[in-house]
Amino acid sequence: MSSIEQTLSIIKPDAVERNLNENIKKFFLKNKLKIVKEKKIQITKEEAAEFYKVHQTKPFYERLCSYLSSGPITVMILEGVNAIQENRKIMGATDPKNAEDGTIRKEYGISIDKNSVHGSDSIENAKKEIEFFFKS
Ligand code: IDP
Ligand code: MG
């Protein structure tokens, strides 16, 4: 089954700081994911905590929220066939050490914390995350 989906992508502070926005966007475009909305913002730690609420019981939650709010991020809505799964493929494994060749995290990820990008992992979460950043 293939269907047109939208997913939320975030270029995390480590990548924005290294001016990787354009390089990372090329990965999406090359893989037929369209950027339909985009904004560069900085969020508060409270907002990060809300965004990453699914991870609130994890030992790394506190650090994760501090990190996502530590500097500017670029948030985007990506659209395309099977966009959610496609974006996850393009991103690569959570830990850059395990990321496949040709993925964003293999190319640019520094560590499991500074892994350069976020991408929604399900239809339900994509909806929630898009709403979180782009409620109209
Ligand atoms: P994902 O970003 O590949 O979807 P998740 O499991 O949803 O990975 O975790 C969210 C973020 O939390 C990851 O991108 C990573 O930065 C961080 N993280 C995940 N697992 C660990 C861990 O075991 N130690 C430290 N940080 C982690
Ligand atoms: Mg995730």
Short mmCIF file of N, CA, C and O and ligand atoms in Angstrom, two decimals:
data_model
loop_
_atom_site.label_atom_id
_atom_site.label_comp_id
_atom_site.label_asym_id
_atom_site.label_seq_id
_atom_site.Cartn_x
_atom_site.Cartn_y
_atom_site.Cartn_z
N MET A 1 0.84 -1.21 0.00
CA MET A 1 0.00 0.00 0.00
C MET A 1 0.87 1.26 0.00
O MET A 1 1.80 1.38 0.78
N SER A 2 0.56 2.18 -0.88
CA SER A 2 1.26 3.45 -0.82
C SER A 2 0.23 4.57 -0.80
O SER A 2 -0.76 4.52 -1.52
N SER A 3 0.50 5.53 0.06
CA SER A 3 -0.41 6.67 0.10
C SER A 3 0.37 7.93 0.44
O SER A 3 1.43 7.87 1.05
N ILE A 4 -0.19 9.05 0.02
CA ILE A 4 0.46 10.33 0.30
C ILE A 4 0.26 10.66 1.78
O ILE A 4 -0.86 10.66 2.27
N GLU A 5 1.37 10.88 2.45
CA GLU A 5 1.31 11.20 3.88
C GLU A 5 2.08 12.48 4.16
O GLU A 5 2.91 12.91 3.36
N GLN A 6 1.83 13.02 5.35
CA GLN A 6 2.67 14.11 5.85
C GLN A 6 3.34 13.64 7.13
O GLN A 6 2.77 12.86 7.90
N THR A 7 4.56 14.11 7.34
CA THR A 7 5.29 13.76 8.56
C THR A 7 6.02 14.99 9.07
O THR A 7 6.27 15.93 8.31
N LEU A 8 6.35 14.99 10.34
CA LEU A 8 7.10 16.12 10.90
C LEU A 8 8.59 15.79 10.97
O LEU A 8 8.97 14.72 11.45
N SER A 9 9.38 16.72 10.48
CA SER A 9 10.83 16.59 10.56
C SER A 9 11.38 17.77 11.35
O SER A 9 10.89 18.89 11.23
N ILE A 10 12.39 17.49 12.16
CA ILE A 10 13.10 18.57 12.86
C ILE A 10 14.59 18.44 12.58
O ILE A 10 15.15 17.35 12.69
N ILE A 11 15.18 19.56 12.19
CA ILE A 11 16.65 19.61 12.15
C ILE A 11 17.06 20.13 13.52
O ILE A 11 16.69 21.22 13.94
N LYS A 12 17.76 19.27 14.26
CA LYS A 12 18.07 19.54 15.68
C LYS A 12 19.20 20.56 15.84
O LYS A 12 19.92 20.86 14.88
N PRO A 13 19.36 21.10 17.06
CA PRO A 13 20.33 22.19 17.27
C PRO A 13 21.76 21.90 16.78
O PRO A 13 22.41 22.80 16.23
N ASP A 14 22.21 20.67 16.91
CA ASP A 14 23.60 20.39 16.48
C ASP A 14 23.79 20.62 14.99
O ASP A 14 24.85 21.05 14.55
N ALA A 15 22.74 20.33 14.22
CA ALA A 15 22.84 20.45 12.76
C ALA A 15 22.58 21.88 12.30
O ALA A 15 23.25 22.37 11.39
N VAL A 16 21.64 22.56 12.95
CA VAL A 16 21.38 23.97 12.61
C VAL A 16 22.66 24.77 12.88
O VAL A 16 23.09 25.59 12.06
N GLU A 17 23.26 24.48 14.03
CA GLU A 17 24.49 25.17 14.43
C GLU A 17 25.62 24.99 13.42
O GLU A 17 26.42 25.88 13.20
N ARG A 18 25.66 23.84 12.79
CA ARG A 18 26.72 23.58 11.79
C ARG A 18 26.27 23.97 10.38
O ARG A 18 26.92 23.59 9.39
N ASN A 19 25.18 24.72 10.28
CA ASN A 19 24.69 25.20 8.98
C ASN A 19 24.38 24.07 8.00
O ASN A 19 24.67 24.18 6.81
N LEU A 20 23.79 23.00 8.52
CA LEU A 20 23.52 21.84 7.66
C LEU A 20 22.11 21.84 7.07
O LEU A 20 21.73 20.89 6.39
N ASN A 21 21.35 22.90 7.33
CA ASN A 21 19.96 22.93 6.85
C ASN A 21 19.82 22.56 5.38
O ASN A 21 19.03 21.67 5.04
N GLU A 22 20.56 23.24 4.54
CA GLU A 22 20.40 23.03 3.09
C GLU A 22 20.85 21.61 2.70
O GLU A 22 20.20 20.95 1.90
N ASN A 23 21.95 21.15 3.29
CA ASN A 23 22.44 19.80 3.00
C ASN A 23 21.41 18.75 3.38
O ASN A 23 21.17 17.79 2.65
N ILE A 24 20.80 18.93 4.54
CA ILE A 24 19.81 17.95 5.01
C ILE A 24 18.56 17.99 4.15
O ILE A 24 18.01 16.95 3.78
N LYS A 25 18.14 19.19 3.77
CA LYS A 25 16.93 19.31 2.93
C LYS A 25 17.11 18.59 1.60
O LYS A 25 16.16 18.03 1.06
N LYS A 26 18.35 18.57 1.10
CA LYS A 26 18.62 17.86 -0.17
C LYS A 26 18.30 16.38 -0.07
O LYS A 26 17.87 15.76 -1.03
N PHE A 27 18.54 15.79 1.11
CA PHE A 27 18.21 14.37 1.30
C PHE A 27 16.72 14.12 1.09
O PHE A 27 16.33 13.12 0.51
N PHE A 28 15.90 15.04 1.59
CA PHE A 28 14.44 14.88 1.46
C PHE A 28 14.04 15.03 -0.01
O PHE A 28 13.30 14.20 -0.55
N LEU A 29 14.53 16.07 -0.63
CA LEU A 29 14.12 16.38 -2.01
C LEU A 29 14.55 15.28 -2.97
O LEU A 29 13.78 14.83 -3.82
N LYS A 30 15.78 14.81 -2.77
CA LYS A 30 16.34 13.71 -3.57
C LYS A 30 15.48 12.45 -3.45
O LYS A 30 15.39 11.65 -4.36
N ASN A 31 14.83 12.27 -2.30
CA ASN A 31 14.00 11.09 -2.06
C ASN A 31 12.50 11.38 -2.24
O ASN A 31 11.66 10.68 -1.68
N LYS A 32 12.22 12.43 -3.01
CA LYS A 32 10.84 12.75 -3.38
C LYS A 32 9.94 13.13 -2.22
O LYS A 32 8.73 12.89 -2.23
N LEU A 33 10.52 13.70 -1.18
CA LEU A 33 9.70 14.26 -0.10
C LEU A 33 9.72 15.78 -0.28
O LEU A 33 10.79 16.39 -0.38
N LYS A 34 8.53 16.34 -0.35
CA LYS A 34 8.36 17.78 -0.57
C LYS A 34 8.32 18.48 0.79
O LYS A 34 7.72 17.95 1.73
N ILE A 35 8.92 19.64 0.89
CA ILE A 35 8.83 20.43 2.13
C ILE A 35 7.65 21.39 1.97
O ILE A 35 7.74 22.34 1.21
N VAL A 36 6.55 21.11 2.67
CA VAL A 36 5.37 21.94 2.45
C VAL A 36 5.26 23.11 3.43
O VAL A 36 4.63 24.12 3.13
N LYS A 37 5.87 22.98 4.59
CA LYS A 37 5.96 24.11 5.53
C LYS A 37 7.28 24.01 6.25
O LYS A 37 7.78 22.90 6.49
N GLU A 38 7.79 25.16 6.64
CA GLU A 38 9.11 25.17 7.29
C GLU A 38 9.23 26.42 8.15
O GLU A 38 8.80 27.49 7.76
N LYS A 39 9.78 26.26 9.35
CA LYS A 39 10.12 27.45 10.14
C LYS A 39 11.28 27.16 11.08
O LYS A 39 11.47 26.02 11.53
N LYS A 40 12.06 28.22 11.30
CA LYS A 40 13.20 28.10 12.22
C LYS A 40 12.77 28.77 13.52
O LYS A 40 12.36 29.93 13.50
N ILE A 41 12.86 28.03 14.62
CA ILE A 41 12.39 28.55 15.91
C ILE A 41 13.31 28.06 17.02
O ILE A 41 14.15 27.19 16.80
N GLN A 42 13.12 28.62 18.21
CA GLN A 42 13.73 27.99 19.39
C GLN A 42 12.61 27.75 20.39
O GLN A 42 11.79 28.64 20.63
N ILE A 43 12.56 26.57 20.95
CA ILE A 43 11.49 26.24 21.89
C ILE A 43 12.02 26.25 23.32
O ILE A 43 13.23 26.16 23.54
N THR A 44 11.10 26.37 24.27
CA THR A 44 11.48 26.34 25.68
C THR A 44 11.65 24.88 26.12
O THR A 44 11.18 23.96 25.45
N LYS A 45 12.27 24.72 27.27
CA LYS A 45 12.42 23.36 27.80
C LYS A 45 11.05 22.74 28.10
O LYS A 45 10.86 21.54 27.90
N GLU A 46 10.10 23.57 28.52
CA GLU A 46 8.75 23.08 28.80
C GLU A 46 8.08 22.58 27.51
O GLU A 46 7.41 21.56 27.51
N GLU A 47 8.27 23.31 26.44
CA GLU A 47 7.71 22.88 25.15
C GLU A 47 8.36 21.57 24.69
O GLU A 47 7.69 20.68 24.18
N ALA A 48 9.67 21.48 24.88
CA ALA A 48 10.38 20.25 24.50
C ALA A 48 9.86 19.07 25.32
O ALA A 48 9.66 17.97 24.81
N ALA A 49 9.59 19.33 26.60
CA ALA A 49 9.09 18.28 27.49
C ALA A 49 7.72 17.79 27.02
O ALA A 49 7.41 16.60 27.08
N GLU A 50 6.90 18.74 26.55
CA GLU A 50 5.58 18.38 26.03
C GLU A 50 5.73 17.58 24.72
O GLU A 50 5.10 16.53 24.53
N PHE A 51 6.60 18.05 23.86
CA PHE A 51 6.81 17.38 22.57
C PHE A 51 7.30 15.94 22.75
O PHE A 51 6.87 15.03 22.06
N TYR A 52 8.22 15.75 23.69
CA TYR A 52 8.83 14.43 23.90
C TYR A 52 8.16 13.65 25.04
O TYR A 52 8.78 12.74 25.61
N LYS A 53 6.93 14.01 25.35
CA LYS A 53 6.22 13.38 26.47
C LYS A 53 6.22 11.84 26.43
O LYS A 53 6.27 11.20 27.48
N VAL A 54 6.19 11.28 25.22
CA VAL A 54 6.20 9.79 25.12
C VAL A 54 7.43 9.18 25.78
O VAL A 54 7.43 8.01 26.11
N HIS A 55 8.48 10.02 25.93
CA HIS A 55 9.72 9.50 26.51
C HIS A 55 9.89 9.88 27.98
O HIS A 55 10.97 9.75 28.54
N GLN A 56 8.79 10.34 28.62
CA GLN A 56 8.95 10.93 29.97
C GLN A 56 9.46 9.96 31.04
O GLN A 56 10.02 10.40 32.02
N THR A 57 9.31 8.67 30.79
CA THR A 57 9.81 7.71 31.80
C THR A 57 11.24 7.25 31.51
O THR A 57 11.81 6.50 32.29
N LYS A 58 11.79 7.69 30.39
CA LYS A 58 13.13 7.21 30.01
C LYS A 58 14.22 7.95 30.79
O LYS A 58 14.07 9.13 31.12
N PRO A 59 15.31 7.27 31.04
CA PRO A 59 16.40 7.90 31.80
C PRO A 59 17.02 9.11 31.08
O PRO A 59 17.58 9.98 31.72
N PHE A 60 16.88 9.15 29.76
CA PHE A 60 17.51 10.24 29.02
C PHE A 60 16.57 11.43 28.76
O PHE A 60 16.93 12.38 28.08
N TYR A 61 15.34 11.38 29.31
CA TYR A 61 14.30 12.39 29.03
C TYR A 61 14.76 13.82 29.34
O TYR A 61 14.65 14.72 28.51
N GLU A 62 15.29 13.99 30.53
CA GLU A 62 15.72 15.31 30.99
C GLU A 62 16.76 15.91 30.02
O GLU A 62 16.65 17.06 29.58
N ARG A 63 17.74 15.10 29.69
CA ARG A 63 18.81 15.57 28.81
C ARG A 63 18.28 15.87 27.41
O ARG A 63 18.68 16.82 26.75
N LEU A 64 17.37 15.02 26.97
CA LEU A 64 16.76 15.18 25.65
C LEU A 64 16.03 16.52 25.53
O LEU A 64 16.16 17.24 24.54
N CYS A 65 15.28 16.87 26.58
CA CYS A 65 14.49 18.11 26.57
C CYS A 65 15.41 19.33 26.66
O CYS A 65 15.17 20.34 25.99
N SER A 66 16.44 19.24 27.48
CA SER A 66 17.41 20.34 27.56
C SER A 66 18.06 20.55 26.21
O SER A 66 18.22 21.67 25.74
N TYR A 67 18.40 19.45 25.59
CA TYR A 67 19.10 19.53 24.31
C TYR A 67 18.24 20.15 23.21
O TYR A 67 18.67 21.07 22.51
N LEU A 68 16.99 19.68 23.07
CA LEU A 68 16.14 20.17 21.98
C LEU A 68 15.84 21.67 22.14
O LEU A 68 15.59 22.35 21.15
N SER A 69 15.90 22.15 23.38
CA SER A 69 15.61 23.57 23.62
C SER A 69 16.88 24.41 23.72
O SER A 69 16.82 25.60 24.00
N SER A 70 18.02 23.80 23.44
CA SER A 70 19.30 24.50 23.66
C SER A 70 19.69 25.47 22.56
O SER A 70 20.63 26.25 22.73
N GLY A 71 19.00 25.44 21.43
CA GLY A 71 19.35 26.35 20.34
C GLY A 71 18.29 26.26 19.26
O GLY A 71 17.34 25.48 19.37
N PRO A 72 18.46 27.07 18.19
CA PRO A 72 17.46 27.05 17.11
C PRO A 72 17.32 25.68 16.46
O PRO A 72 18.30 24.93 16.37
N ILE A 73 16.10 25.40 16.05
CA ILE A 73 15.79 24.17 15.30
C ILE A 73 14.99 24.57 14.06
O ILE A 73 14.39 25.64 14.03
N THR A 74 15.00 23.72 13.06
CA THR A 74 14.16 23.95 11.89
C THR A 74 13.11 22.85 11.86
O THR A 74 13.47 21.67 11.85
N VAL A 75 11.84 23.25 11.89
CA VAL A 75 10.76 22.25 11.84
C VAL A 75 10.09 22.33 10.48
O VAL A 75 9.90 23.41 9.93
N MET A 76 9.79 21.16 9.95
CA MET A 76 9.23 21.08 8.59
C MET A 76 8.12 20.05 8.52
O MET A 76 8.19 19.02 9.20
N ILE A 77 7.16 20.31 7.65
CA ILE A 77 6.21 19.26 7.27
C ILE A 77 6.69 18.71 5.94
O ILE A 77 6.85 19.46 4.96
N LEU A 78 6.96 17.41 5.92
CA LEU A 78 7.36 16.74 4.68
C LEU A 78 6.15 15.99 4.14
O LEU A 78 5.38 15.41 4.91
N GLU A 79 6.03 15.95 2.83
CA GLU A 79 4.89 15.26 2.21
C GLU A 79 5.37 14.39 1.06
O GLU A 79 6.23 14.79 0.28
N GLY A 80 4.79 13.20 0.96
CA GLY A 80 5.12 12.31 -0.15
C GLY A 80 4.53 10.93 0.07
O GLY A 80 3.87 10.69 1.09
N VAL A 81 4.80 10.04 -0.87
CA VAL A 81 4.30 8.66 -0.76
C VAL A 81 4.99 8.00 0.44
O VAL A 81 6.22 8.04 0.55
N ASN A 82 4.19 7.45 1.34
CA ASN A 82 4.72 6.79 2.55
C ASN A 82 5.74 7.67 3.29
O ASN A 82 6.79 7.18 3.73
N ALA A 83 5.44 8.95 3.40
CA ALA A 83 6.41 9.92 3.91
C ALA A 83 6.97 9.56 5.29
O ALA A 83 8.15 9.79 5.56
N ILE A 84 6.13 8.98 6.13
CA ILE A 84 6.57 8.70 7.50
C ILE A 84 7.71 7.68 7.50
O ILE A 84 8.80 7.90 8.04
N GLN A 85 7.45 6.57 6.84
CA GLN A 85 8.44 5.49 6.76
C GLN A 85 9.65 5.90 5.91
O GLN A 85 10.79 5.58 6.25
N GLU A 86 9.40 6.60 4.82
CA GLU A 86 10.48 7.07 3.94
C GLU A 86 11.44 7.97 4.71
O GLU A 86 12.65 7.82 4.63
N ASN A 87 10.86 8.91 5.46
CA ASN A 87 11.71 9.83 6.23
C ASN A 87 12.54 9.07 7.25
O ASN A 87 13.72 9.37 7.46
N ARG A 88 11.94 8.06 7.90
CA ARG A 88 12.69 7.27 8.88
C ARG A 88 13.88 6.57 8.21
O ARG A 88 14.96 6.45 8.80
N LYS A 89 13.66 6.10 6.99
CA LYS A 89 14.74 5.44 6.24
C LYS A 89 15.86 6.42 5.91
O LYS A 89 17.04 6.11 6.05
N ILE A 90 15.46 7.59 5.46
CA ILE A 90 16.43 8.61 5.06
C ILE A 90 17.24 9.08 6.26
O ILE A 90 18.42 9.40 6.16
N MET A 91 16.58 9.12 7.45
CA MET A 91 17.25 9.57 8.68
C MET A 91 18.31 8.58 9.13
O MET A 91 19.38 8.97 9.58
N GLY A 92 18.00 7.29 9.10
CA GLY A 92 18.90 6.27 9.61
C GLY A 92 18.65 5.99 11.08
O GLY A 92 17.84 6.65 11.74
N ALA A 93 19.38 5.01 11.61
CA ALA A 93 19.18 4.56 13.00
C ALA A 93 19.41 5.68 14.01
O ALA A 93 20.20 6.59 13.76
N THR A 94 18.72 5.57 15.14
CA THR A 94 18.79 6.60 16.20
C THR A 94 20.23 6.90 16.61
O THR A 94 20.61 8.06 16.76
N ASP A 95 21.02 5.85 16.80
CA ASP A 95 22.44 6.05 17.14
C ASP A 95 23.25 6.10 15.85
O ASP A 95 23.31 5.10 15.12
N PRO A 96 23.85 7.25 15.55
CA PRO A 96 24.60 7.39 14.29
C PRO A 96 25.63 6.27 14.06
O PRO A 96 25.93 5.93 12.92
N LYS A 97 26.12 5.69 15.16
CA LYS A 97 27.07 4.57 15.03
C LYS A 97 26.46 3.40 14.27
O LYS A 97 27.17 2.63 13.63
N ASN A 98 25.13 3.26 14.40
CA ASN A 98 24.44 2.14 13.74
C ASN A 98 23.74 2.54 12.45
O ASN A 98 23.06 1.71 11.84
N ALA A 99 23.85 3.79 12.06
CA ALA A 99 23.11 4.27 10.89
C ALA A 99 23.74 3.75 9.60
O ALA A 99 24.97 3.65 9.48
N GLU A 100 22.87 3.41 8.66
CA GLU A 100 23.31 2.87 7.38
C GLU A 100 23.98 3.97 6.54
O GLU A 100 23.66 5.14 6.66
N ASP A 101 24.87 3.53 5.64
CA ASP A 101 25.50 4.47 4.70
C ASP A 101 24.42 5.20 3.91
O ASP A 101 23.41 4.60 3.55
N GLY A 102 24.67 6.45 3.64
CA GLY A 102 23.74 7.21 2.81
C GLY A 102 22.61 7.87 3.58
O GLY A 102 21.79 8.56 2.99
N THR A 103 22.57 7.64 4.90
CA THR A 103 21.51 8.28 5.70
C THR A 103 22.02 9.59 6.33
O THR A 103 23.24 9.81 6.43
N ILE A 104 21.08 10.41 6.73
CA ILE A 104 21.44 11.71 7.33
C ILE A 104 22.25 11.52 8.60
O ILE A 104 23.26 12.19 8.82
N ARG A 105 21.81 10.58 9.45
CA ARG A 105 22.51 10.41 10.72
C ARG A 105 23.90 9.81 10.54
O ARG A 105 24.82 10.12 11.31
N LYS A 106 24.07 8.97 9.53
CA LYS A 106 25.41 8.44 9.24
C LYS A 106 26.34 9.58 8.81
O LYS A 106 27.48 9.69 9.23
N GLU A 107 25.79 10.43 7.95
CA GLU A 107 26.57 11.52 7.37
C GLU A 107 26.88 12.61 8.40
O GLU A 107 28.01 13.08 8.47
N TYR A 108 25.89 12.99 9.21
CA TYR A 108 26.04 14.18 10.04
C TYR A 108 25.90 13.95 11.54
O TYR A 108 26.28 14.84 12.32
N GLY A 109 25.34 12.84 11.97
CA GLY A 109 25.12 12.62 13.40
C GLY A 109 26.44 12.57 14.16
O GLY A 109 27.43 12.04 13.67
N ILE A 110 26.42 13.13 15.37
CA ILE A 110 27.63 13.18 16.19
C ILE A 110 27.58 12.11 17.27
O ILE A 110 28.57 11.48 17.60
N SER A 111 26.38 11.93 17.84
CA SER A 111 26.19 10.98 18.95
C SER A 111 24.70 10.66 19.03
O SER A 111 23.90 11.25 18.30
N ILE A 112 24.33 9.76 19.93
CA ILE A 112 22.91 9.42 20.07
C ILE A 112 22.09 10.64 20.50
O ILE A 112 20.91 10.76 20.15
N ASP A 113 22.68 11.55 21.23
CA ASP A 113 21.98 12.79 21.60
C ASP A 113 21.95 13.76 20.42
O ASP A 113 20.90 14.26 20.04
N LYS A 114 23.12 13.99 19.88
CA LYS A 114 23.25 14.95 18.77
C LYS A 114 23.16 14.20 17.45
O LYS A 114 24.15 14.08 16.72
N ASN A 115 21.96 13.70 17.19
CA ASN A 115 21.80 12.88 15.98
C ASN A 115 21.08 13.63 14.85
O ASN A 115 20.51 13.04 13.95
N SER A 116 21.15 14.94 14.92
CA SER A 116 20.85 15.87 13.80
C SER A 116 19.40 16.01 13.35
O SER A 116 19.02 17.07 12.87
N VAL A 117 18.61 14.94 13.43
CA VAL A 117 17.22 15.05 12.95
C VAL A 117 16.24 14.26 13.82
O VAL A 117 16.61 13.29 14.47
N HIS A 118 15.00 14.74 13.76
CA HIS A 118 13.86 14.00 14.33
C HIS A 118 12.89 13.69 13.21
O HIS A 118 12.75 14.49 12.28
N GLY A 119 12.21 12.57 13.29
CA GLY A 119 11.13 12.29 12.34
C GLY A 119 10.02 11.52 13.03
O GLY A 119 10.29 10.62 13.83
N SER A 120 8.77 11.86 12.73
CA SER A 120 7.63 11.14 13.32
C SER A 120 7.73 9.66 13.00
O SER A 120 8.25 9.27 11.95
N ASP A 121 7.18 8.84 13.92
CA ASP A 121 7.33 7.38 13.74
C ASP A 121 6.02 6.65 13.42
O ASP A 121 6.02 5.44 13.27
N SER A 122 4.90 7.37 13.36
CA SER A 122 3.63 6.71 13.04
C SER A 122 2.65 7.77 12.53
O SER A 122 2.88 8.98 12.73
N ILE A 123 1.58 7.30 11.91
CA ILE A 123 0.57 8.24 11.39
C ILE A 123 0.00 9.08 12.52
O ILE A 123 -0.12 10.30 12.43
N GLU A 124 -0.29 8.41 13.63
CA GLU A 124 -0.87 9.10 14.79
C GLU A 124 0.09 10.16 15.34
O GLU A 124 -0.31 11.30 15.61
N ASN A 125 1.35 9.79 15.52
CA ASN A 125 2.32 10.76 16.04
C ASN A 125 2.62 11.87 15.05
O ASN A 125 2.86 13.01 15.44
N ALA A 126 2.63 11.56 13.76
CA ALA A 126 2.86 12.60 12.75
C ALA A 126 1.77 13.66 12.86
O ALA A 126 2.06 14.86 12.86
N LYS A 127 0.53 13.23 13.01
CA LYS A 127 -0.59 14.18 13.15
C LYS A 127 -0.40 15.06 14.37
O LYS A 127 -0.53 16.27 14.31
N LYS A 128 -0.10 14.41 15.50
CA LYS A 128 0.08 15.15 16.75
C LYS A 128 1.23 16.15 16.65
O LYS A 128 1.15 17.27 17.12
N GLU A 129 2.35 15.68 16.06
CA GLU A 129 3.55 16.51 16.02
C GLU A 129 3.38 17.68 15.06
O GLU A 129 3.87 18.79 15.33
N ILE A 130 2.70 17.47 13.94
CA ILE A 130 2.42 18.56 12.99
C ILE A 130 1.54 19.60 13.67
O ILE A 130 1.80 20.80 13.60
N GLU A 131 0.53 19.11 14.36
CA GLU A 131 -0.38 19.98 15.10
C GLU A 131 0.39 20.79 16.16
O GLU A 131 0.15 21.98 16.35
N PHE A 132 1.32 20.12 16.83
CA PHE A 132 2.10 20.76 17.89
C PHE A 132 2.83 21.99 17.36
O PHE A 132 2.86 23.04 18.00
N PHE A 133 3.45 21.86 16.20
CA PHE A 133 4.27 22.96 15.70
C PHE A 133 3.54 23.87 14.71
O PHE A 133 3.96 25.01 14.50
N PHE A 134 2.51 23.38 14.08
CA PHE A 134 1.86 24.17 13.03
C PHE A 134 0.36 24.29 13.24
O PHE A 134 -0.39 24.21 12.29
N LYS A 135 -0.07 24.43 14.48
CA LYS A 135 -1.53 24.60 14.62
C LYS A 135 -1.93 25.95 14.04
O LYS A 135 -1.26 26.95 14.26
N SER A 136 -3.02 25.93 13.29
CA SER A 136 -3.39 27.18 12.61
C SER A 136 -4.56 27.84 13.33
O SER A 136 -5.17 27.27 14.23
P1 IDP B 1 14.26 8.50 17.14
O1 IDP B 1 14.70 9.95 17.22
O2 IDP B 1 15.13 7.70 16.22
O3 IDP B 1 12.79 8.34 16.86
P2 IDP B 1 13.59 7.80 19.90
O4 IDP B 1 13.73 6.44 20.45
O5 IDP B 1 12.21 8.31 19.60
O6 IDP B 1 14.52 7.86 18.59
O7 IDP B 1 14.29 8.78 20.91
C1 IDP B 1 14.19 10.18 20.80
C2 IDP B 1 15.56 10.79 20.93
O8 IDP B 1 16.05 10.52 22.24
C3 IDP B 1 16.60 10.20 19.99
O9 IDP B 1 16.64 10.84 18.72
C4 IDP B 1 17.89 10.39 20.75
O10 IDP B 1 18.44 11.68 20.53
C5 IDP B 1 17.44 10.27 22.19
N1 IDP B 1 17.71 8.91 22.69
C6 IDP B 1 17.06 7.79 22.36
N2 IDP B 1 17.55 6.71 22.99
C7 IDP B 1 18.54 7.18 23.77
C8 IDP B 1 19.43 6.55 24.68
O11 IDP B 1 19.41 5.33 24.89
N3 IDP B 1 20.30 7.38 25.28
C9 IDP B 1 20.35 8.72 25.05
N4 IDP B 1 19.53 9.35 24.20
C10 IDP B 1 18.63 8.59 23.56
MG MG B 2 11.12 8.87 17.97
#
